[in-house]
Short mmCIF file of C-alpha atoms and ligand atoms in Angstrom, two decimals:
data_model
loop_
_atom_site.label_atom_id
_atom_site.label_comp_id
_atom_site.label_asym_id
_atom_site.label_seq_id
_atom_site.Cartn_x
_atom_site.Cartn_y
_atom_site.Cartn_z
CA MET A 1 -52.85 29.47 -8.67
CA GLY A 2 -55.41 30.60 -10.90
CA SER A 3 -59.11 30.72 -9.77
CA SER A 4 -60.58 28.22 -12.31
CA LEU A 5 -62.37 26.56 -9.41
CA SER A 6 -65.09 28.34 -7.74
CA CYS A 7 -66.67 27.52 -4.44
CA CYS A 8 -69.31 25.54 -5.92
CA GLY A 9 -67.01 23.08 -7.63
CA THR A 10 -68.68 22.74 -11.08
CA GLU A 11 -65.66 23.98 -13.23
CA LYS A 12 -63.42 22.61 -15.62
CA VAL A 13 -60.44 20.68 -14.04
CA ASP A 14 -57.85 21.03 -16.92
CA GLU A 15 -57.36 24.76 -16.48
CA VAL A 16 -56.35 24.22 -12.95
CA VAL A 17 -53.44 21.92 -13.90
CA THR A 18 -52.11 24.31 -16.37
CA LEU A 19 -52.54 27.32 -13.79
CA VAL A 20 -49.92 26.22 -11.18
CA GLY A 21 -47.59 29.23 -10.57
CA VAL A 22 -43.91 28.93 -11.83
CA ASN A 23 -42.50 30.16 -8.64
CA SER A 24 -44.19 27.78 -6.28
CA PRO A 25 -42.09 25.43 -3.78
CA TRP A 26 -43.56 22.33 -5.79
CA ARG A 27 -43.13 20.95 -9.16
CA ILE A 28 -44.63 18.69 -11.75
CA PHE A 29 -43.59 14.95 -11.60
CA SER A 30 -43.50 12.60 -14.36
CA TYR A 31 -45.49 9.32 -14.02
CA LYS A 32 -42.06 7.38 -14.60
CA GLU A 33 -40.50 9.26 -11.86
CA LEU A 34 -43.22 8.49 -9.37
CA TYR A 35 -43.41 4.77 -10.70
CA THR A 36 -39.69 4.37 -10.00
CA ALA A 37 -39.86 6.14 -6.52
CA THR A 38 -42.79 3.84 -5.37
CA ASN A 39 -41.36 0.66 -6.60
CA GLY A 40 -43.97 0.70 -9.25
CA PHE A 41 -46.81 1.43 -6.62
CA SER A 42 -46.09 -1.99 -5.18
CA GLU A 43 -48.11 -3.47 -2.16
CA GLU A 44 -45.26 -3.11 0.04
CA ASN A 45 -45.16 0.47 -0.32
CA LYS A 46 -48.74 1.15 0.19
CA LEU A 47 -49.27 3.31 3.27
CA GLY A 48 -53.12 3.33 3.26
CA GLU A 49 -56.34 3.65 1.09
CA GLY A 50 -58.80 6.37 1.13
CA GLY A 51 -61.97 7.09 -0.61
CA PHE A 52 -60.51 8.19 -3.88
CA GLY A 53 -57.44 6.27 -4.07
CA SER A 54 -54.42 4.48 -2.38
CA VAL A 55 -51.29 6.34 -0.83
CA TYR A 56 -47.69 4.78 -1.57
CA TRP A 57 -44.43 5.71 0.27
CA GLY A 58 -41.50 6.64 -2.09
CA LYS A 59 -38.09 7.91 -2.26
CA THR A 60 -37.17 10.39 -5.08
CA THR A 61 -33.56 10.09 -6.70
CA ASP A 62 -32.49 12.98 -4.74
CA GLY A 63 -33.42 11.14 -1.51
CA LEU A 64 -36.52 12.84 -0.66
CA GLN A 65 -39.18 10.66 1.18
CA ILE A 66 -42.56 11.13 -0.36
CA ALA A 67 -46.22 9.92 -0.03
CA VAL A 68 -48.04 9.75 -3.32
CA LYS A 69 -51.73 9.61 -3.55
CA LYS A 70 -52.87 7.83 -6.80
CA LEU A 71 -56.45 8.40 -7.80
CA LYS A 72 -58.07 5.16 -8.46
CA ALA A 73 -60.51 6.06 -11.05
CA MET A 74 -60.71 9.04 -13.45
CA ASN A 75 -64.46 9.72 -12.82
CA SER A 76 -65.74 13.31 -12.39
CA LYS A 77 -65.66 13.06 -8.65
CA ALA A 78 -61.96 12.02 -8.53
CA GLU A 79 -61.17 14.60 -10.90
CA MET A 80 -62.82 17.16 -8.60
CA GLU A 81 -61.04 15.81 -5.53
CA PHE A 82 -57.78 16.08 -7.44
CA ALA A 83 -58.51 19.58 -8.66
CA VAL A 84 -59.85 21.06 -5.39
CA GLU A 85 -56.89 19.62 -3.63
CA VAL A 86 -54.22 20.93 -6.05
CA GLU A 87 -56.05 24.39 -5.97
CA VAL A 88 -56.28 24.57 -2.30
CA LEU A 89 -52.94 23.19 -1.44
CA GLY A 90 -51.43 25.80 -3.85
CA ARG A 91 -52.91 28.62 -1.68
CA VAL A 92 -51.89 27.49 1.65
CA ARG A 93 -48.60 27.47 3.41
CA HIS A 94 -48.64 26.85 7.34
CA LYS A 95 -46.58 24.54 9.71
CA ASN A 96 -49.53 22.51 10.57
CA LEU A 97 -51.03 21.94 7.02
CA LEU A 98 -49.68 19.26 4.87
CA GLY A 99 -48.46 21.16 1.78
CA LEU A 100 -48.09 20.07 -1.77
CA ARG A 101 -44.81 18.69 -2.90
CA GLY A 102 -46.03 18.17 -6.48
CA TYR A 103 -48.40 16.32 -8.87
CA CYS A 104 -48.62 14.33 -11.96
CA ALA A 105 -51.48 14.91 -14.36
CA GLY A 106 -51.36 12.60 -17.37
CA THR A 107 -54.09 11.93 -19.86
CA ASP A 108 -55.35 8.86 -17.60
CA GLN A 109 -53.58 9.44 -14.40
CA ARG A 110 -53.97 11.86 -11.41
CA LEU A 111 -51.14 11.78 -8.60
CA ILE A 112 -50.52 13.96 -5.86
CA VAL A 113 -47.15 14.10 -4.02
CA TYR A 114 -46.84 15.11 -0.60
CA ASP A 115 -43.99 15.01 2.07
CA TYR A 116 -43.81 11.60 3.92
CA MET A 117 -45.18 11.83 7.48
CA PRO A 118 -43.10 9.26 9.50
CA ASN A 119 -45.64 8.89 12.27
CA LEU A 120 -48.31 8.42 9.80
CA SER A 121 -51.98 9.36 10.79
CA LEU A 122 -53.41 10.28 14.33
CA LEU A 123 -55.99 7.66 13.63
CA SER A 124 -53.30 4.95 13.71
CA HIS A 125 -52.09 6.05 17.20
CA LEU A 126 -55.58 6.42 18.53
CA HIS A 127 -57.37 3.37 17.42
CA GLY A 128 -55.16 1.70 14.69
CA GLN A 129 -51.75 0.05 14.28
CA PHE A 130 -49.81 1.87 16.92
CA SER A 131 -52.57 2.22 19.57
CA SER A 132 -51.28 -0.34 21.85
CA GLN A 133 -47.71 1.33 21.87
CA VAL A 134 -49.40 4.56 23.47
CA GLN A 135 -46.75 6.88 21.94
CA LEU A 136 -49.14 9.89 22.49
CA ASP A 137 -48.38 10.91 26.08
CA TRP A 138 -50.18 13.90 27.28
CA ARG A 139 -47.69 16.39 26.01
CA ARG A 140 -47.87 15.03 22.60
CA ARG A 141 -51.75 15.21 22.47
CA MET A 142 -51.64 18.82 23.66
CA LYS A 143 -49.24 19.64 20.92
CA ILE A 144 -51.58 17.74 18.48
CA ILE A 145 -54.54 19.59 19.54
CA ILE A 146 -53.08 22.98 19.45
CA GLY A 147 -51.32 22.49 16.11
CA SER A 148 -54.48 21.20 14.29
CA ALA A 149 -56.40 24.17 15.87
CA GLU A 150 -53.77 26.59 14.66
CA GLY A 151 -53.87 25.06 11.17
CA LEU A 152 -57.66 25.41 11.05
CA LEU A 153 -57.45 28.98 12.33
CA TYR A 154 -55.04 29.81 9.49
CA LEU A 155 -57.65 28.38 6.91
CA HIS A 156 -60.56 29.93 8.49
CA HIS A 157 -59.12 33.38 9.18
CA GLU A 158 -55.77 33.94 7.45
CA VAL A 159 -56.19 32.83 3.85
CA THR A 160 -58.32 34.79 1.25
CA PRO A 161 -60.80 33.42 0.36
CA HIS A 162 -61.33 31.53 3.71
CA ILE A 163 -61.26 27.78 3.43
CA ILE A 164 -63.43 25.24 5.03
CA HIS A 165 -61.73 22.01 5.16
CA ARG A 166 -65.20 19.83 5.60
CA ASP A 167 -63.42 16.45 6.48
CA ILE A 168 -61.54 17.26 9.70
CA LYS A 169 -61.07 13.83 11.33
CA ALA A 170 -58.30 11.67 12.96
CA SER A 171 -57.11 10.03 9.59
CA ASN A 172 -56.66 13.46 8.05
CA VAL A 173 -54.03 14.70 10.84
CA LEU A 174 -50.66 13.43 10.07
CA LEU A 175 -47.75 13.28 12.28
CA ASP A 176 -44.24 14.38 11.50
CA SER A 177 -41.04 12.79 13.34
CA GLU A 178 -41.61 15.21 16.12
CA PHE A 179 -45.27 14.49 16.50
CA GLU A 180 -46.16 17.84 15.13
CA PRO A 181 -49.60 17.54 13.45
CA LEU A 182 -50.33 18.41 10.00
CA VAL A 183 -53.80 18.58 8.81
CA ALA A 184 -54.22 16.93 5.38
CA ASP A 185 -56.65 15.86 2.58
CA PHE A 186 -58.13 18.99 1.08
CA GLY A 187 -60.24 17.20 -1.50
CA PHE A 188 -63.48 18.23 0.01
CA ALA A 189 -62.58 21.86 0.91
CA LYS A 190 -64.67 24.75 -0.12
CA LEU A 191 -63.60 28.17 -0.85
CA ILE A 192 -65.76 30.86 0.89
CA PRO A 193 -66.17 34.21 -1.18
CA GLU A 194 -65.80 37.30 1.11
CA GLY A 195 -68.79 38.31 2.86
CA VAL A 196 -70.58 35.11 2.66
CA SER A 197 -71.44 33.60 6.07
CA HIS A 198 -72.40 30.30 4.96
CA MET A 199 -73.57 28.27 1.78
CA THR A 200 -75.62 25.33 1.02
CA THR A 201 -73.98 22.27 -0.47
CA ARG A 202 -74.22 18.59 -0.98
CA VAL A 203 -73.20 16.90 2.33
CA LYS A 204 -69.57 15.45 2.14
CA GLY A 205 -67.35 14.37 5.05
CA THR A 206 -67.36 11.66 7.60
CA LEU A 207 -70.25 10.44 9.81
CA GLY A 208 -69.45 11.00 13.50
CA TYR A 209 -67.83 14.31 12.85
CA LEU A 210 -70.62 16.25 10.95
CA ALA A 211 -72.13 19.28 12.45
CA PRO A 212 -75.88 18.67 12.60
CA GLU A 213 -76.81 21.74 10.64
CA TYR A 214 -74.58 20.48 7.62
CA ALA A 215 -75.77 16.79 7.96
CA MET A 216 -79.21 17.64 7.84
CA TRP A 217 -79.56 20.75 5.74
CA GLY A 218 -76.35 20.91 3.84
CA LYS A 219 -75.59 24.30 5.60
CA VAL A 220 -71.90 24.86 5.50
CA SER A 221 -69.69 27.45 7.16
CA GLU A 222 -66.41 27.60 9.26
CA SER A 223 -68.42 26.46 12.27
CA CYS A 224 -68.94 22.93 10.69
CA ASP A 225 -65.19 22.30 11.00
CA VAL A 226 -65.33 23.90 14.49
CA TYR A 227 -67.80 21.15 15.32
CA SER A 228 -65.58 18.46 13.81
CA PHE A 229 -62.66 19.69 15.47
CA GLY A 230 -64.63 19.48 18.89
CA ILE A 231 -65.30 15.87 18.15
CA LEU A 232 -61.61 15.30 17.18
CA LEU A 233 -60.69 17.11 20.45
CA LEU A 234 -62.95 14.70 22.58
CA GLU A 235 -61.42 11.68 20.58
CA ILE A 236 -57.86 12.82 21.29
CA LEU A 237 -58.57 13.34 25.04
CA THR A 238 -60.77 10.31 25.66
CA GLY A 239 -59.35 7.84 23.33
CA LYS A 240 -62.81 7.03 22.15
CA LYS A 241 -64.05 6.73 18.65
CA PRO A 242 -66.70 9.33 17.30
CA ILE A 243 -69.25 6.57 17.06
CA GLU A 244 -68.88 3.41 18.94
CA LYS A 245 -70.72 0.10 18.47
CA LEU A 246 -72.02 -1.16 21.59
CA PRO A 247 -72.67 -4.70 22.21
CA GLY A 248 -75.94 -5.70 20.48
CA GLY A 249 -75.18 -3.36 17.61
CA VAL A 250 -76.53 -0.03 19.16
CA LYS A 251 -74.26 3.15 18.04
CA ARG A 252 -73.41 5.62 20.72
CA THR A 253 -71.89 8.78 19.52
CA ILE A 254 -68.82 10.28 21.59
CA THR A 255 -70.87 13.34 22.53
CA GLU A 256 -73.70 10.94 24.03
CA TRP A 257 -71.03 9.11 26.12
CA ALA A 258 -69.31 12.31 27.29
CA GLU A 259 -72.03 14.65 28.00
CA PRO A 260 -73.16 13.31 31.37
CA LEU A 261 -69.47 12.89 32.38
CA ILE A 262 -68.75 16.47 31.57
CA ILE A 263 -71.83 17.75 33.28
CA LYS A 264 -70.93 15.86 36.48
CA GLY A 265 -67.36 17.16 36.31
CA ARG A 266 -65.94 13.66 36.02
CA PHE A 267 -62.80 14.64 34.09
CA LYS A 268 -60.86 11.78 35.35
CA ASP A 269 -63.40 9.40 33.94
CA LEU A 270 -63.38 11.15 30.58
CA VAL A 271 -59.56 11.09 30.07
CA ASP A 272 -58.04 8.11 28.04
CA SER A 273 -56.96 5.53 30.50
CA ARG A 274 -54.06 4.57 28.42
CA LEU A 275 -52.49 7.74 30.19
CA ARG A 276 -52.38 5.98 33.27
CA GLY A 277 -53.50 9.18 35.13
CA ASN A 278 -50.38 11.11 33.53
CA PHE A 279 -52.03 14.33 32.55
CA ASP A 280 -52.41 18.03 33.49
CA GLU A 281 -55.69 18.44 35.28
CA ASN A 282 -56.22 22.00 34.41
CA GLN A 283 -55.34 21.64 30.74
CA LEU A 284 -57.75 18.72 30.63
CA ARG A 285 -60.62 20.71 32.10
CA GLN A 286 -59.82 23.59 29.82
CA ALA A 287 -59.72 21.32 26.60
CA ILE A 288 -62.94 19.28 27.67
CA ASN A 289 -64.82 22.92 28.18
CA VAL A 290 -63.55 23.95 24.72
CA ALA A 291 -64.70 20.73 23.21
CA ALA A 292 -68.04 21.08 24.81
CA LEU A 293 -68.44 24.73 23.38
CA CYS A 294 -67.35 23.25 19.89
CA VAL A 295 -69.83 20.49 19.73
CA GLN A 296 -73.03 22.77 20.58
CA ASN A 297 -75.73 21.85 18.28
CA GLU A 298 -76.70 25.48 17.50
CA ALA A 299 -73.64 26.66 15.15
CA GLU A 300 -74.02 30.31 16.29
CA LYS A 301 -73.03 29.32 19.92
CA ARG A 302 -69.79 27.72 18.77
CA PRO A 303 -66.68 29.84 19.19
CA ASN A 304 -64.49 30.55 16.17
CA MET A 305 -61.13 29.01 15.76
CA LYS A 306 -59.23 32.05 16.98
CA GLU A 307 -61.19 31.67 20.39
CA VAL A 308 -60.71 27.86 20.42
CA VAL A 309 -56.74 28.40 20.09
CA SER A 310 -56.47 31.14 22.77
CA LEU A 311 -58.86 29.13 25.11
CA LEU A 312 -56.67 26.00 24.55
CA LYS A 313 -53.51 28.00 25.15
CA GLY A 314 -54.89 28.80 28.51
CA TYR A 315 -56.27 32.41 28.03
CA GLN A 316 -59.49 33.31 29.71
CA PRO A 317 -62.06 34.46 27.09
CA LYS A 318 -61.94 38.34 26.82
CA ASP A 319 -65.51 38.59 25.40
CA LYS A 320 -68.48 38.34 27.48
CA VAL A 321 -70.32 35.95 25.30
CA THR A 322 -67.62 33.42 25.40
CA GLN A 323 -67.13 33.88 29.03
CA MET A 324 -70.72 33.16 29.52
CA ARG A 325 -70.63 30.18 27.17
CA MET A 326 -67.63 28.82 29.19
CA GLU A 327 -69.63 29.52 32.48
CA SER A 328 -72.61 27.72 30.97
CA VAL A 329 -70.35 24.64 30.67
CA LYS A 330 -69.30 24.96 34.37
CA TYR A 331 -72.71 25.83 35.22
CA GLY A 332 -74.14 22.43 34.26
CA GLU A 333 -71.53 20.84 36.53
CA GLU A 334 -72.45 23.01 39.40
CA LEU A 335 -76.11 22.31 38.92
CA LEU A 336 -75.46 18.58 39.08
CA ALA A 337 -73.17 18.99 42.00
CA LEU A 338 -76.01 20.81 44.06
CA ASP A 339 -78.54 18.34 42.71
CA GLN A 340 -76.42 15.29 43.79
CA GLY A 341 -74.72 16.50 46.90
CA SER A 342 -71.17 14.90 46.84
CA ASP A 343 -72.44 11.73 45.60
CA ASP A 344 -69.52 10.91 43.48
CA ASP A 345 -70.32 7.03 43.38
CA ASP A 346 -73.30 7.62 41.22
CA ASP A 347 -72.16 5.98 38.00
CA ASP A 348 -75.44 5.84 36.24
CA ASP A 349 -74.04 7.90 33.33
CA ASN A 350 -76.73 7.31 30.99
CA ASP A 351 -79.66 8.63 32.99
CA PRO A 352 -81.59 10.53 30.25
CA ASP A 353 -83.09 12.96 32.53
CA GLU A 354 -79.63 14.21 33.28
CA SER A 355 -78.74 15.09 29.73
CA LYS A 356 -82.19 16.61 29.18
CA GLY A 357 -82.14 18.75 32.23
CA TYR A 358 -78.58 20.15 31.95
CA GLY A 359 -77.32 19.28 28.40
CA VAL A 360 -74.16 21.34 27.66
CA PHE A 361 -74.44 20.60 23.90
CA GLY A 362 -78.22 21.40 23.43
CA ALA A 363 -80.72 18.70 22.55
CA MET A 364 -78.94 15.52 21.79
CA GLU A 365 -80.03 15.01 18.26
CA VAL A 366 -76.33 14.89 17.15
CA GLN A 367 -75.84 12.74 14.18
CA LYS A 368 -79.47 11.32 14.40
CA MET A 369 -80.17 12.27 10.84
CA PRO A 370 -81.32 9.69 8.19
CA GLU A 371 -78.16 7.75 7.17
CA PRO A 372 -76.53 9.39 3.88
CA ARG A 373 -75.13 7.01 1.42
CA ILE A 374 -72.05 5.52 2.88
CA ARG A 375 -68.97 4.03 0.74
CA ARG A 376 -67.20 0.93 1.75
CA GLY A 377 -66.44 0.16 5.29
CA ASP A 378 -65.75 3.67 6.33
CA ARG A 379 -68.17 6.45 6.99
CA ARG A 380 -67.14 8.90 4.52
CA ILE A 381 -69.83 10.73 2.47
CA MET A 382 -69.14 11.58 -0.97
N1 ATP B 1 -48.19 12.37 3.68
C1 ATP B 1 -48.36 11.10 4.15
N2 ATP B 1 -47.42 10.49 4.92
C2 ATP B 1 -47.64 9.33 5.64
N3 ATP B 1 -48.66 8.67 5.46
C3 ATP B 1 -49.89 9.24 4.78
C4 ATP B 1 -49.54 10.40 3.97
N4 ATP B 1 -50.69 10.71 3.42
C5 ATP B 1 -51.61 9.88 3.76
N5 ATP B 1 -51.10 8.79 4.46
C6 ATP B 1 -51.73 7.55 4.80
O1 ATP B 1 -52.38 7.16 3.86
C7 ATP B 1 -53.68 6.84 4.33
C8 ATP B 1 -54.90 7.07 3.08
O2 ATP B 1 -54.92 8.48 3.20
P1 ATP B 1 -56.02 9.24 2.24
O3 ATP B 1 -56.00 10.64 2.66
O4 ATP B 1 -56.25 8.72 0.93
O5 ATP B 1 -57.38 8.36 3.03
P2 ATP B 1 -58.01 8.57 4.35
O6 ATP B 1 -57.96 9.80 4.99
O7 ATP B 1 -57.52 7.43 5.33
O8 ATP B 1 -59.43 8.12 4.05
P3 ATP B 1 -60.60 9.23 3.55
O9 ATP B 1 -60.61 8.91 2.09
O10 ATP B 1 -61.89 8.69 4.14
O11 ATP B 1 -60.36 10.58 3.87
C9 ATP B 1 -53.75 7.75 5.57
O12 ATP B 1 -54.77 7.17 6.55
C10 ATP B 1 -52.40 7.71 6.26
O13 ATP B 1 -52.21 6.72 7.02
#
């Protein structure tokens, strides 16, 4: 791929399209070919709709099942999403990242072609059309957690320049026939020049997953993805949405709900009840502790994705700092155990003094920033 897109995203789009490498595993599709494959982009073929357009299932003449993202408007934002996605996808190749199968860039059309993922998005299993079928048993959940973490590790540490995804969430994790996760949707991704620790940008992403320093000040670094990953991790383990609407219209974040339970060590109350108690307790503890580290308010305290992956795989932290951070999560538990004796029946999870005194994430100001502009029914910020 050429480098006509810099990290700041103000560059021309046309060049990107012409710079696609000849030896890449993907190709340019004609509009006619994609039109035929998707049955004329018919409603029956529609898989879903995102901020920038609709996605259609299709089958090419050589039998390949594809998903075609058709950008709905040819405005500058859609152009930029297309250009960034093609640019970034051209650079990455990893088993847990949804790669590019091809694209079509006509004068008034922009389409991106991916492999079709038969188990659709993680969102559809956690909260959507498949949620009642409970296809995500404990083993599959751990596979999805570790696989997505490995995809992110690759983006943060193994590609040059490093890539920040900026929109890690359940609808952007797709599942193949074996429930192997593939992180998708690189339209908001940012390339980080070497030696740069963070940048300040306009906020993009999805409410509920945004790191506080990014949501409030636009300060973006790999650590923002770590925060979003922590929210995703809590979501997968607990089955809760990142932001829940309580009766009366009050909104509660997943961290607000989880923190008192984590502090009390009530792991069985945290885990998704749809698992009916079928989970590995040690893995759950470790994964919850990792999530607690990732969603700390102070970016510097969060682990990086290398640490996250090894902790999730059950390794004990080698370096003192992470060891201490893990201990501080447990320490919160112990303090409460001392404070409350063995009073396991105390179910006053929302006692504000508890989270003030022993908070594991820092002051609970997460997502309490002024509401940014929100599009349609979802919470994506563009
Ligand atoms: N490769 C694919 N295979 C199968 N389904 C897909 C594929 N790509 C996308 N989809 C489906 O299409 C839906 C829309 O995807 P898209 O990336 O456009 O938006 P989104 O992630 O849902 O929303 P947003 O714009 O907020 O990121 C997804 O939720 C997913 O269910």
